C-alpha cells in the first residue's frame, strides 16, 4: 500500500469542525439524514449523467443506497453506487468550503458572538455533521469516470485528513463512522431504521439497512389518484411540507397539453406568514421524471401563491437545463400558466363543494388572494371570484361572493356597492348605508384596510362596476315624511349653513339619500375616498403641512333637527351657528374623519349648558 498523503483542512472548515465536534447538540441523528441525502444526490447526478447518454464505470449497477450497522464494532456505514469522487473532488468537496449550507452557517457564526449550535441542523452542514458522532470518518470513493482510480479519505476531525490510493473499489462512495462512546446508539439497527424512515422515506433511490429495504413509498405523484391512500398523501405532505399538521387542501392532477404535467400540491393548514415567521418561500419542488431539477422552484407559480407546498413533475423539461436558466425559460412561463389556472379553478370548485374548508382557507389566506388581485393582472378575473365579504343581505359572520351578490341584484341596480367600515355595527349605522337599506339594495361590508385598493384594482366584476357606497349618487325612493322642510326652506337653510360654516366645508346641499341622520359629509374629490385620505394622512409625517381637506355637507330636510334649525337661525343666531358647527362635526365623526375632538367637546358643553338653562 502506498504512503498516505496528508492534507490540512481549510481554516473555515477547521473552525466549523471544532464547533460540530464540541457541540452538545441534541439532534445528533440528523447526520444520518445528511449523509443519506448526499448519497441520494450522488445517485441522482449519476442518473442524470446516464440519462443524457454519458458513459460510466460499472454502468449496469443501478444507483442505490446501503446502510449497515455493526453493533460490536460500534460503526455505521453509508454506501452508495452514485457518481463517486476523484482525488481532486475529495480534496475540493471534503476539505474546502465550497457549498452553500456551510457558507451560510459560517456567516451566521461570524455575525453572532455566542453562536447557536442548534442551527447546525437547520443549515444542514452536511458531511461534517458526521463528526458530531464519529471519532474517525473513513470515506472510500471511486468516481464513475471509467479511468479514475479509487481513494480512501480518512480523518479524525482535528487538523486534517489523509488520502491513500484504494485501487479496487466499486463505483460510488462508502462512508464509515467509528462512533464516539456517547454515540454508540447509532450502531443499533432499530434506532437507525427509525431515523431513516423519519427523514428519508421519499428518497427516490432504494435504501437498504443491513440488507432490508426501508423506503418503499416513493414519488406518489406519478401514481394514479385512485391507488393512493389518504395516509400516503399525509405522509408525503409531512415530508415535502415539513409540517406535521394536515393540509387544508390537496390538488393532485395530471395534464397532457400543452405540457405533460403531474402535480401534487398542498395548501398548508396555517398561514405561516401571519404567525410572524417572515415571508414564505414557495415550497414546490420541480422534477423531471422523478429527478429533482429544482427544489423550491422559483417562477413556477406567481408570488402570491407562495404558501403552496408540493411537487410538480414535467416530462417536457429538457434534462440538461441548468438551474440558473430555468427561471426565464418560456417553458417555465408555460408551466406557470397551466398550474396557476388549474389551481384557481380548483379553489373555485372547492368553495362550492367544500364550503366549510374554503371558509377556513379564506380566513387564513385572503391576504394572498388580495395581493394577487393587486399585483397579477392576468388572474384578476379568476381571483375576483374567490373573494368573500360580509354583506347587508346576510347575517353577521356569513360571507358572500361577488357572484352571489350579482345574482341577488334587482334589475334596476347597475353597480356593485361596497362600504369600507371597521365593523358590522358601524356599517349598519353608517349614514352612507341609509339609502341602501331603504331601497333594499345589498351592500358588501369591507373590514380589511386593504380592501379599498383591492376593489379599485378589481374595478369590475361580471361587467358591473364596483362602487363605494359613500360615492353612490342615489336618492331615496319614498317622498318625505310629514314635517320635512319644504324645498325652498331647505335650500335657504343650506345656503345659511354654507355662509355660517364658511371655509370649513365645500358645498352644502340638500340630500335625497338620508333617513336617520341629520347630515352627512361627502368627499368633494371624485377619486379620493375618506379612507384613502385617512391612510395618506397617516403616512404623512407632518400633518400640518398637508392641505386642509374640505368635504361637502349634505343635509336631511326630513330630520327634526333641520326643521328646528331653520326656525332657530332666525331667533338665536349665535346658538344656531354653534349647532351648525356641531352638526358638521357629528357628520365627520360618522365618517371617521374627526381629527381632534377637543374643540367639539368644548362646544358641546356650551350647548348642554344652554339647553339646561332653558329648561
Ligand atoms: P452539500 O450537500 O450541501 O453540498 P455536504 O457537506 O453535505 O454539502 O457535501 C459536500 C460535498 O461533498 C457535496 O456537495 C458533494 O460534492 C460531495 N459529497 C458528499 N457526499 C458524497 C457522496 N456520497 N458521493 C459523492 N459526493 C459526495
Ligand atoms: Mg449535503
Coordinates of C-alpha atoms and ligand atoms in Angstrom, one line a residue:
X1 CA 0.0 0.0 0.0
X2 CA 1.3 3.5 -0.9
X3 CA 2.1 6.1 1.6
X4 CA -0.8 8.3 2.7
X5 CA -0.9 11.9 1.6
X6 CA -1.6 14.3 4.5
X7 CA -3.8 17.4 3.9
X8 CA -4.9 20.3 6.1
X9 CA -8.4 21.4 6.3
X10 CA -9.1 24.9 5.1
X11 CA -9.3 27.3 8.1
X12 CA -13.0 27.7 7.9
X13 CA -13.6 24.0 7.8
X14 CA -11.5 23.6 10.9
X15 CA -13.5 26.3 12.7
X16 CA -16.7 24.5 11.7
X17 CA -15.4 21.1 12.8
X18 CA -14.4 22.4 16.2
X19 CA -17.9 23.7 16.8
X20 CA -19.5 20.5 15.4
X21 CA -17.3 18.2 17.5
X22 CA -17.7 20.1 20.7
X23 CA -21.4 20.9 20.4
X24 CA -23.8 19.4 22.8
X25 CA -26.4 19.5 20.0
X26 CA -29.2 17.1 20.9
X27 CA -30.4 16.3 17.5
X28 CA -27.3 14.4 16.5
X29 CA -29.3 12.0 14.5
X30 CA -29.5 14.5 11.6
X31 CA -26.1 13.3 10.5
X32 CA -28.0 10.2 9.1
X33 CA -30.2 12.4 7.0
X34 CA -27.3 14.5 5.8
X35 CA -25.2 11.5 4.7
X36 CA -28.2 9.8 3.0
X37 CA -29.1 12.9 1.1
X38 CA -25.5 13.3 -0.1
X39 CA -25.7 9.7 -1.2
X40 CA -29.0 10.3 -2.9
X41 CA -27.5 13.4 -4.6
X42 CA -24.7 11.3 -5.9
X43 CA -27.2 8.8 -7.2
X44 CA -29.2 11.5 -8.9
X45 CA -26.2 13.0 -10.5
X46 CA -25.2 9.6 -11.9
X47 CA -28.7 9.0 -13.2
X48 CA -28.7 12.4 -14.8
X49 CA -25.4 11.7 -16.4
X50 CA -26.5 8.4 -17.8
X51 CA -29.9 9.6 -19.0
X52 CA -28.1 12.1 -21.1
X53 CA -26.1 9.3 -22.7
X54 CA -22.9 9.5 -20.7
X55 CA -20.7 6.5 -20.0
X56 CA -20.0 5.3 -16.5
X57 CA -17.8 2.8 -14.8
X58 CA -20.0 -0.3 -13.9
X59 CA -22.9 1.2 -15.9
X60 CA -25.0 -1.9 -15.2
X61 CA -25.1 -1.2 -11.4
X62 CA -28.2 0.8 -10.6
X63 CA -27.9 3.8 -8.2
X64 CA -28.8 2.7 -4.7
X65 CA -28.0 3.3 -1.1
X66 CA -27.0 0.8 1.5
X67 CA -26.7 1.5 5.2
X68 CA -25.1 -1.0 7.6
X69 CA -24.6 -1.1 11.3
X70 CA -22.1 -3.0 13.4
X71 CA -23.1 -3.1 17.0
X72 CA -20.0 -4.8 18.2
X73 CA -17.5 -2.6 16.3
X74 CA -19.6 0.5 17.1
X75 CA -19.8 1.6 13.5
X76 CA -22.3 2.8 11.0
X77 CA -21.6 2.8 7.2
X78 CA -23.5 4.6 4.5
X79 CA -22.6 3.4 0.9
X80 CA -24.0 4.5 -2.4
X81 CA -23.5 3.5 -6.0
X82 CA -23.7 7.1 -7.1
X83 CA -21.2 9.1 -9.1
X84 CA -18.3 8.9 -6.6
X85 CA -15.4 11.3 -6.2
X86 CA -12.0 11.6 -7.8
X87 CA -8.9 12.5 -5.8
X88 CA -9.4 16.2 -6.8
X89 CA -13.1 16.1 -5.8
X90 CA -12.3 14.6 -2.4
X91 CA -9.9 17.4 -1.7
X92 CA -12.3 20.0 -3.1
X93 CA -15.6 18.7 -1.6
X94 CA -14.5 17.4 1.8
X95 CA -11.7 19.7 2.6
X96 CA -12.7 23.2 1.5
X97 CA -15.7 25.3 1.8
X98 CA -17.5 25.3 -1.5
X99 CA -21.1 24.6 -0.7
X100 CA -23.9 26.7 0.3
X101 CA -25.1 25.2 3.6
X102 CA -21.7 25.5 5.2
X103 CA -21.2 29.0 3.9
X104 CA -24.5 30.2 5.3
X105 CA -23.8 28.6 8.6
X106 CA -20.3 30.2 9.0
X107 CA -21.7 33.6 8.0
X108 CA -24.2 33.2 10.8
X109 CA -21.5 32.2 13.3
X110 CA -19.4 35.2 12.3
X111 CA -22.3 37.5 13.0
X112 CA -23.1 36.2 16.4
X113 CA -21.0 36.4 19.5
X114 CA -22.4 33.3 21.0
X115 CA -23.2 31.0 18.1
X116 CA -26.3 29.0 18.3
X117 CA -25.1 25.5 17.6
X118 CA -28.7 24.3 17.4
X119 CA -28.7 25.8 14.0
X120 CA -26.4 23.1 12.7
X121 CA -29.5 21.0 11.8
X122 CA -31.2 23.9 10.1
X123 CA -28.2 24.8 7.9
X124 CA -27.6 21.1 7.1
X125 CA -23.8 21.4 7.3
X126 CA -23.9 18.1 5.6
X127 CA -20.9 15.9 5.5
X128 CA -19.3 17.5 8.6
X129 CA -22.2 16.6 10.8
X130 CA -20.7 13.1 10.8
X131 CA -18.1 14.4 13.3
X132 CA -20.8 15.1 15.9
X133 CA -20.9 11.4 16.5
X134 CA -17.8 9.9 15.0
X135 CA -14.2 9.9 16.3
X136 CA -13.0 8.8 12.9
X137 CA -14.6 9.0 9.5
X138 CA -13.4 6.9 6.6
X139 CA -14.5 7.6 3.0
X140 CA -13.9 5.2 0.2
X141 CA -14.8 6.6 -3.1
X142 CA -14.4 5.8 -6.8
X143 CA -15.6 8.1 -9.5
X144 CA -17.9 7.0 -12.3
X145 CA -15.3 8.3 -14.8
X146 CA -14.0 5.0 -16.2
X147 CA -10.2 5.6 -15.9
X148 CA -10.3 7.2 -12.4
X149 CA -8.9 5.0 -9.6
X150 CA -10.4 4.8 -6.1
X151 CA -9.3 6.7 -3.0
X152 CA -9.5 6.4 0.8
X153 CA -10.0 9.6 2.7
X154 CA -9.8 9.4 6.4
X155 CA -9.9 12.0 9.3
X156 CA -10.4 12.3 13.0
X157 CA -11.6 15.9 12.6
X158 CA -8.6 17.6 14.1
X159 CA -6.4 19.5 11.7
X160 CA -6.6 17.5 8.5
X161 CA -7.2 14.2 6.7
X162 CA -5.2 11.6 4.8
X163 CA -5.7 10.3 1.3
X164 CA -4.5 6.9 0.3
X165 CA -5.0 5.1 -3.1
X166 CA -7.6 2.3 -2.9
X167 CA -7.5 0.7 -6.3
X168 CA -10.1 -2.0 -6.3
X169 CA -13.2 -0.1 -5.3
X170 CA -16.6 -0.4 -6.9
X171 CA -18.2 2.8 -8.2
X172 CA -19.6 5.2 -5.6
X173 CA -18.9 6.2 -2.1
X174 CA -18.8 4.3 1.2
X175 CA -18.6 6.3 4.4
X176 CA -17.8 4.5 7.7
X177 CA -18.2 6.3 11.0
X178 CA -16.3 4.9 14.1
X179 CA -18.7 6.2 16.7
X180 CA -17.8 8.0 19.9
X181 CA -18.6 6.3 23.2
X182 CA -21.7 8.5 23.8
X183 CA -23.0 7.9 20.3
X184 CA -22.9 4.1 20.1
X185 CA -26.7 4.1 19.8
X186 CA -26.2 4.9 16.1
X187 CA -24.7 1.4 15.6
X188 CA -28.1 -0.1 16.6
X189 CA -30.2 -1.1 13.6
X190 CA -33.6 -0.3 15.2
X191 CA -32.6 3.2 16.0
X192 CA -31.1 3.8 12.6
X193 CA -34.2 2.4 10.9
X194 CA -36.4 4.9 12.8
X195 CA -34.2 7.8 11.8
X196 CA -34.1 6.8 8.1
X197 CA -37.9 6.4 7.9
X198 CA -38.3 9.8 9.5
X199 CA -36.1 11.7 7.3
X200 CA -35.5 9.8 4.1
X201 CA -38.7 7.9 3.2
X202 CA -39.1 9.5 -0.1
X203 CA -35.6 9.5 -1.3
X204 CA -36.0 8.3 -4.9
X205 CA -33.4 5.5 -4.7
X206 CA -33.7 2.2 -2.8
X207 CA -32.3 2.5 0.7
X208 CA -31.4 -0.8 2.4
X209 CA -30.5 -1.2 6.1
X210 CA -28.4 -4.3 6.7
X211 CA -30.0 -5.8 3.6
X212 CA -33.6 -4.8 4.4
X213 CA -35.4 -2.4 2.1
X214 CA -36.6 0.6 4.0
X215 CA -38.2 3.2 1.7
X216 CA -41.0 1.6 -0.2
X217 CA -43.1 4.6 -0.7
X218 CA -41.8 6.9 -3.5
X219 CA -42.8 9.6 -5.8
X220 CA -46.5 9.1 -5.3
X221 CA -47.4 12.0 -7.6
X222 CA -46.7 9.8 -10.6
X223 CA -49.3 7.2 -9.5
X224 CA -53.0 7.3 -10.2
X225 CA -55.2 9.1 -7.6
X226 CA -57.4 6.0 -7.1
X227 CA -54.5 3.9 -5.9
X228 CA -53.2 6.3 -3.3
X229 CA -54.4 6.1 0.3
X230 CA -55.1 9.1 2.5
X231 CA -52.2 8.1 4.8
X232 CA -49.8 8.0 1.9
X233 CA -50.8 11.5 0.9
X234 CA -50.5 12.7 4.5
X235 CA -47.1 11.1 4.9
X236 CA -46.0 12.6 1.7
X237 CA -47.2 16.0 2.8
X238 CA -45.4 15.8 6.1
X239 CA -42.2 15.1 4.1
X240 CA -42.5 17.8 1.4
X241 CA -44.2 20.3 3.6
X242 CA -42.1 19.9 6.8
X243 CA -45.4 20.2 8.6
X244 CA -47.0 17.7 10.9
X245 CA -50.5 19.2 10.7
X246 CA -52.9 18.2 8.0
X247 CA -53.1 20.3 4.8
X248 CA -56.3 22.3 4.1
X249 CA -56.4 21.3 0.5
X250 CA -54.8 18.8 -1.8
X251 CA -54.7 19.0 -5.5
X252 CA -53.4 16.0 -7.4
X253 CA -53.7 16.3 -11.2
X254 CA -52.1 15.5 -14.4
X255 CA -52.3 17.2 -17.8
X256 CA -51.1 16.3 -21.3
X257 CA -51.5 19.5 -23.2
X258 CA -49.9 22.0 -23.7
X259 CA -47.4 20.3 -21.4
X260 CA -47.2 16.9 -19.8
X261 CA -47.5 17.7 -16.1
X262 CA -48.0 15.7 -12.9
X263 CA -48.5 17.8 -9.8
X264 CA -49.3 17.2 -6.2
X265 CA -49.9 20.5 -4.4
X266 CA -51.0 21.3 -0.9
X267 CA -52.3 24.3 0.9
X268 CA -50.9 24.1 4.5
X269 CA -53.4 24.3 7.4
X270 CA -51.9 27.5 8.6
X271 CA -50.6 30.7 7.0
X272 CA -47.1 30.8 8.4
X273 CA -46.6 34.4 7.4
X274 CA -49.4 35.6 9.6
X275 CA -47.6 33.9 12.5
X276 CA -44.8 36.4 12.2
X277 CA -42.4 33.9 10.6
X278 CA -41.5 36.3 7.8
X279 CA -42.1 36.0 4.1
X280 CA -42.7 32.5 2.9
X281 CA -40.9 30.9 0.1
X282 CA -42.7 28.6 -2.3
X283 CA -42.0 25.1 -1.3
X284 CA -42.9 23.4 -4.6
X285 CA -40.1 21.3 -6.0
X286 CA -39.7 20.8 -9.7
X287 CA -38.9 17.3 -11.0
X288 CA -38.5 15.8 -14.4
X289 CA -39.4 12.1 -14.4
X290 CA -38.8 12.0 -10.6
X291 CA -35.4 13.5 -10.9
X292 CA -35.1 16.7 -9.0
X293 CA -34.5 19.7 -11.2
X294 CA -35.0 22.5 -8.7
X295 CA -36.0 22.5 -5.1
X296 CA -38.3 25.3 -4.1
X297 CA -38.6 26.2 -7.8
X298 CA -38.8 30.0 -8.4
X299 CA -41.2 31.1 -11.1
X300 CA -43.3 28.0 -11.1
X301 CA -46.2 30.0 -9.5
X302 CA -46.9 33.7 -9.1
X303 CA -45.6 35.2 -6.0
X304 CA -49.0 35.4 -4.3
X305 CA -49.2 31.6 -4.3
X306 CA -46.0 31.3 -2.2
X307 CA -47.9 29.4 0.5
X308 CA -48.2 26.3 -1.7
X309 CA -46.2 23.2 -1.0
X310 CA -45.7 20.1 -3.1
X311 CA -44.2 18.8 -6.3
X312 CA -44.5 19.4 -10.0
X313 CA -43.1 16.9 -12.4
X314 CA -42.9 17.6 -16.1
X315 CA -41.5 15.2 -18.7
X316 CA -41.2 18.1 -21.2
X317 CA -38.4 19.7 -19.3
X318 CA -35.1 19.2 -21.0
X319 CA -32.9 17.2 -18.6
X320 CA -29.8 19.2 -19.4
X321 CA -31.4 22.5 -18.4
X322 CA -29.3 24.4 -15.8
X323 CA -30.9 25.6 -12.7
X324 CA -29.9 29.2 -13.4
X325 CA -31.6 29.4 -16.8
X326 CA -34.7 27.6 -15.6
X327 CA -36.2 30.7 -14.3
X328 CA -36.6 32.7 -17.5
X329 CA -37.4 30.0 -20.0
X330 CA -40.6 30.2 -21.8
X331 CA -41.2 26.7 -20.7
X332 CA -41.3 27.9 -17.1
X333 CA -43.9 30.5 -18.1
X334 CA -46.0 27.9 -19.8
X335 CA -45.8 25.7 -16.7
X336 CA -46.8 28.7 -14.5
X337 CA -49.8 29.5 -16.7
X338 CA -51.1 26.0 -16.7
X339 CA -50.5 25.4 -12.9
X340 CA -51.9 28.7 -11.8
X341 CA -55.0 28.4 -13.9
X342 CA -55.6 24.9 -12.7
X343 CA -55.2 25.9 -9.0
X344 CA -57.6 28.8 -9.3
X345 CA -60.2 26.6 -10.9
X346 CA -59.7 24.1 -8.1
X347 CA -60.1 26.7 -5.4
X348 CA -63.3 28.0 -7.1
X349 CA -64.7 24.4 -7.2
X350 CA -63.8 23.8 -3.5
X351 CA -65.6 26.9 -2.5
X352 CA -68.8 25.2 -3.7
X353 CA -68.1 21.6 -2.9
X354 CA -66.3 22.1 0.5
X355 CA -67.7 25.3 1.7
X356 CA -66.5 24.9 5.3
X357 CA -63.0 24.1 4.3
X358 CA -63.0 27.0 1.9
X359 CA -64.1 29.4 4.6
X360 CA -61.1 28.2 6.7
X361 CA -58.9 28.7 3.7
X362 CA -60.2 32.1 3.1
X363 CA -59.7 33.1 6.7
X364 CA -56.0 32.1 6.5
X365 CA -55.1 33.2 3.0
X366 CA -57.3 36.1 1.9
X367 CA -54.4 38.5 2.0
X368 CA -52.6 36.4 -0.6
X369 CA -55.6 36.4 -2.9
X370 CA -55.9 40.2 -2.5
X371 CA -52.2 40.6 -3.2
X372 CA -52.9 38.6 -6.4
X373 CA -55.7 41.0 -7.4
X374 CA -53.5 44.0 -7.0
X375 CA -50.3 42.5 -8.5
X376 CA -51.3 39.9 -11.0
X377 CA -53.3 41.4 -13.9
X378 CA -53.6 38.0 -15.7
X379 CA -55.5 36.3 -13.0
X380 CA -57.6 39.2 -11.7
X381 CA -60.9 37.9 -13.0
X382 CA -60.5 34.5 -11.6
X383 CA -59.3 35.9 -8.3
X384 CA -62.3 38.2 -8.1
X385 CA -64.5 35.0 -7.9
X386 CA -62.6 33.8 -4.9
X387 CA -63.1 37.0 -2.7
X388 CA -65.6 36.9 0.1
X389 CA -67.1 39.7 2.2
X390 CA -69.8 40.2 4.8
X391 CA -72.9 41.6 3.3
X392 CA -76.0 43.5 4.3
X393 CA -78.1 40.7 2.8
X394 CA -76.6 38.1 5.1
X395 CA -76.2 37.6 8.8
X396 CA -73.1 38.7 10.6
X397 CA -70.3 36.3 10.1
X398 CA -71.6 34.9 6.8
X399 CA -69.6 35.7 3.7
X400 CA -70.9 36.5 0.2
X401 CA -69.0 36.1 -3.1
X402 CA -69.3 38.8 -5.7
X403 CA -71.1 36.2 -7.9
X404 CA -73.8 35.7 -5.1
X405 CA -74.2 39.5 -4.9
X406 CA -74.7 39.8 -8.7
X407 CA -77.4 37.0 -8.6
X408 CA -79.3 39.0 -6.0
X409 CA -79.1 42.3 -7.7
X410 CA -82.5 43.8 -8.7
X411 CA -82.7 44.6 -12.4
X412 CA -82.7 48.4 -11.9
X413 CA -79.4 48.2 -9.9
X414 CA -76.4 48.6 -12.2
X415 CA -73.4 48.7 -9.9
X416 CA -71.9 46.6 -7.0
X417 CA -71.7 48.6 -3.8
X418 CA -69.2 48.3 -1.0
X419 CA -68.8 50.1 2.2
X420 CA -65.5 50.4 3.9
X421 CA -66.1 50.2 7.6
X422 CA -64.4 49.0 10.8
X423 CA -67.1 46.5 11.7
X424 CA -70.7 45.4 11.2
X425 CA -72.3 47.7 13.8
X426 CA -70.6 50.7 12.3
X427 CA -71.7 49.6 8.8
X428 CA -75.3 49.3 9.7
X429 CA -75.5 52.6 11.5
X430 CA -73.5 54.5 8.8
X431 CA -75.3 57.4 7.1
X432 CA -74.0 56.1 3.8
X433 CA -75.9 52.9 4.3
X434 CA -79.3 54.5 4.8
X435 CA -80.3 54.9 1.2
X436 CA -79.4 51.2 0.5
X437 CA -81.4 50.0 3.5
X438 CA -84.4 51.9 2.3
X439 CA -84.0 50.6 -1.3
X440 CA -83.3 47.1 0.0
X441 CA -80.1 47.1 -2.1
X442 CA -77.3 44.9 -0.9
X443 CA -74.0 46.4 0.2
X444 CA -70.8 44.5 0.8
X445 CA -69.1 45.4 4.1
X446 CA -65.3 45.7 3.8
X447 CA -63.4 45.4 7.0
X448 CA -59.9 44.9 5.8
X449 CA -57.9 48.1 5.2
X450 CA -56.5 46.5 2.1
X451 CA -60.0 46.2 0.6
X452 CA -60.2 49.6 -0.9
X453 CA -57.1 49.1 -3.0
X454 CA -58.2 45.6 -3.9
X455 CA -61.6 46.8 -5.1
X456 CA -60.1 49.7 -7.0
X457 CA -57.8 47.2 -8.9
X458 CA -60.5 44.7 -9.5
X459 CA -62.6 47.6 -10.8
X460 CA -65.4 45.4 -12.3
X461 CA -66.9 42.0 -11.7
X462 CA -69.1 40.3 -14.3
X463 CA -69.3 43.5 -16.2
X464 CA -70.6 45.5 -13.2
X465 CA -68.6 48.4 -11.7
X466 CA -67.5 48.1 -8.1
X467 CA -68.5 51.3 -6.3
X468 CA -68.0 52.7 -2.9
X469 CA -71.3 53.4 -1.1
X470 CA -70.1 56.8 0.0
X471 CA -69.8 57.8 -3.6
X472 CA -73.2 56.5 -4.7
X473 CA -75.4 59.1 -6.3
X474 CA -78.7 57.7 -5.1
X475 CA -81.9 59.2 -3.9
X476 CA -84.5 57.8 -1.5
X477 CA -87.5 56.3 -3.3
X478 CA -90.1 57.5 -0.8
X479 CA -91.3 61.1 -0.6
X480 CA -90.5 62.9 2.6
X481 CA -92.2 62.3 5.9
X482 CA -94.6 64.9 7.3
X483 CA -92.7 67.7 9.0
X484 CA -90.0 67.8 6.3
X485 CA -88.8 71.2 5.3
X486 CA -90.3 72.4 2.1
X487 CA -87.9 72.6 -0.8
X488 CA -87.4 76.4 -0.7
X489 CA -86.8 76.4 3.1
X490 CA -84.4 73.5 2.9
X491 CA -82.4 75.3 0.2
X492 CA -82.2 78.6 2.2
X493 CA -81.1 76.6 5.2
X494 CA -78.4 75.0 3.1
X495 CA -77.3 78.4 1.9
X496 CA -77.2 79.8 5.5
X497 CA -75.2 76.8 6.6
X498 CA -72.6 77.4 3.9
X499 CA -72.4 81.1 5.0
X500 CA -72.1 80.1 8.6
X501 CA -69.6 77.3 8.2
X502 CA -67.6 79.2 5.6
X503 CA -64.3 77.6 4.7
X504 CA -64.9 74.5 6.9
X505 CA -67.0 73.0 4.2
X506 CA -67.1 72.8 0.4
X507 CA -70.6 72.9 -0.8
X508 CA -73.8 72.4 1.4
X509 CA -76.6 70.6 -0.4
X510 CA -80.0 69.2 0.3
X511 CA -79.6 65.5 0.3
X512 CA -82.1 62.9 -1.0
X513 CA -80.5 59.9 0.5
X514 CA -80.7 60.3 4.2
X515 CA -83.2 58.7 6.5
X516 CA -82.0 58.7 10.1
X517 CA -79.0 61.0 10.0
X518 CA -79.4 64.8 10.0
X519 CA -76.4 65.3 7.8
X520 CA -73.5 63.5 6.1
X521 CA -70.1 64.6 4.7
X522 CA -69.4 63.6 1.2
X523 CA -66.0 63.8 -0.4
X524 CA -65.7 66.6 -2.9
X525 CA -63.0 64.7 -4.7
X526 CA -64.5 62.1 -7.0
X527 CA -61.4 59.9 -6.9
X528 CA -60.5 60.1 -3.3
X529 CA -62.4 58.4 -0.6
X530 CA -62.4 59.1 3.1
X531 CA -60.4 56.1 4.0
X532 CA -57.8 56.8 1.4
X533 CA -57.4 60.2 2.9
X534 CA -57.0 58.8 6.3
X535 CA -54.4 56.4 5.0
X536 CA -52.5 59.2 3.3
X537 CA -52.7 61.3 6.3
X538 CA -51.3 58.5 8.4
X539 CA -48.4 58.2 6.0
X540 CA -47.5 61.9 6.1
X541 CA -45.0 62.8 8.7
X542 CA -46.1 66.3 9.1
X543 CA -49.9 66.6 9.1
X544 CA -49.7 70.4 9.5
X545 CA -48.2 70.9 6.1
X546 CA -50.9 68.9 4.3
X547 CA -53.6 71.0 2.7
X548 CA -56.8 71.1 4.7
X549 CA -59.4 68.8 3.4
X550 CA -62.8 70.2 2.6
X551 CA -65.9 68.0 2.4
X552 CA -69.3 68.8 1.1
X553 CA -72.1 68.6 3.6
X554 CA -75.4 67.1 2.6
X555 CA -78.4 67.8 4.9
X556 CA -81.5 65.7 5.5
X557 CA -84.6 68.0 5.1
X558 CA -86.8 65.5 6.8
X559 CA -84.8 65.4 10.0
X560 CA -86.3 67.3 13.0
X561 CA -83.0 68.9 13.8
X562 CA -83.1 70.6 10.4
X563 CA -86.7 71.8 10.7
X564 CA -85.9 73.3 14.2
X565 CA -82.6 74.8 13.0
X566 CA -84.4 76.6 10.2
X567 CA -86.6 78.3 12.9
X568 CA -83.8 78.8 15.4
X569 CA -81.4 80.6 13.0
X570 CA -83.9 83.5 12.8
X571 CA -84.4 83.6 16.6
X572 CA -81.0 83.0 18.1
X573 CA -78.2 83.4 15.5
X574 CA -75.2 82.5 17.8
X575 CA -76.8 79.4 19.2
X576 CA -77.9 78.2 15.6
X577 CA -74.3 78.8 14.5
X578 CA -73.0 76.6 17.3
X579 CA -75.5 73.9 16.4
X580 CA -74.4 74.1 12.7
X581 CA -70.8 73.5 13.7
X582 CA -71.8 70.6 15.9
X583 CA -73.8 69.1 13.0
X584 CA -70.7 69.2 10.8
X585 CA -68.5 67.6 13.5
X586 CA -71.1 64.9 14.1
X587 CA -71.1 64.1 10.4
X588 CA -67.3 64.0 10.5
X589 CA -67.4 61.6 13.4
X590 CA -69.8 59.3 11.5
X591 CA -67.4 59.3 8.6
X592 CA -64.4 58.6 10.8
X593 CA -62.8 61.9 9.9
X594 CA -62.8 64.0 13.0
X595 CA -59.2 64.5 14.0
X596 CA -59.3 66.5 17.2
X597 CA -62.4 66.1 19.3
X598 CA -61.4 68.7 21.9
X599 CA -62.9 71.8 20.3
X600 CA -66.0 69.8 19.6
X601 CA -66.2 68.9 23.3
X602 CA -65.9 72.5 24.4
X603 CA -68.7 73.5 22.1
X604 CA -70.9 70.5 23.1
X605 CA -70.5 71.5 26.8
X606 CA -71.6 75.0 26.0
X607 CA -74.6 73.7 24.1
X608 CA -75.6 71.5 27.0
X609 CA -75.3 74.4 29.3
X610 CA -77.7 76.4 27.2
X611 CA -80.2 73.5 27.0
X612 CA -80.2 73.3 30.8
X613 CA -80.6 77.0 31.3
X614 CA -83.7 77.0 29.1
X615 CA -85.2 74.1 30.9
Ligands
LIG1 P1 -23.8 19.8 0.3 O1 -24.5 18.5 0.2 O2 -24.7 20.9 0.8 O3 -23.1 20.2 -0.9 P2 -22.1 18.4 2.1 O4 -21.2 18.9 3.2 O5 -23.2 17.5 2.5 O6 -22.7 19.7 1.4 O7 -21.3 17.7 1.0 C1 -20.2 18.4 0.4 C2 -19.9 17.8 -1.0 O8 -19.2 16.6 -0.9 C3 -21.1 17.6 -1.8 O9 -21.6 18.7 -2.5 C4 -20.6 16.5 -2.8 O10 -20.0 17.2 -3.9 C5 -19.6 15.8 -2.0 N1 -20.2 14.5 -1.5 C6 -20.6 14.3 -0.2 N2 -21.0 13.0 -0.1 C7 -20.9 12.5 -1.3 C8 -21.2 11.2 -1.8 N3 -21.8 10.2 -1.1 N4 -21.0 10.9 -3.2 C9 -20.4 11.9 -3.9 N5 -20.1 13.1 -3.5 C10 -20.4 13.4 -2.2
LIG2 MG1 -25.3 17.5 1.7

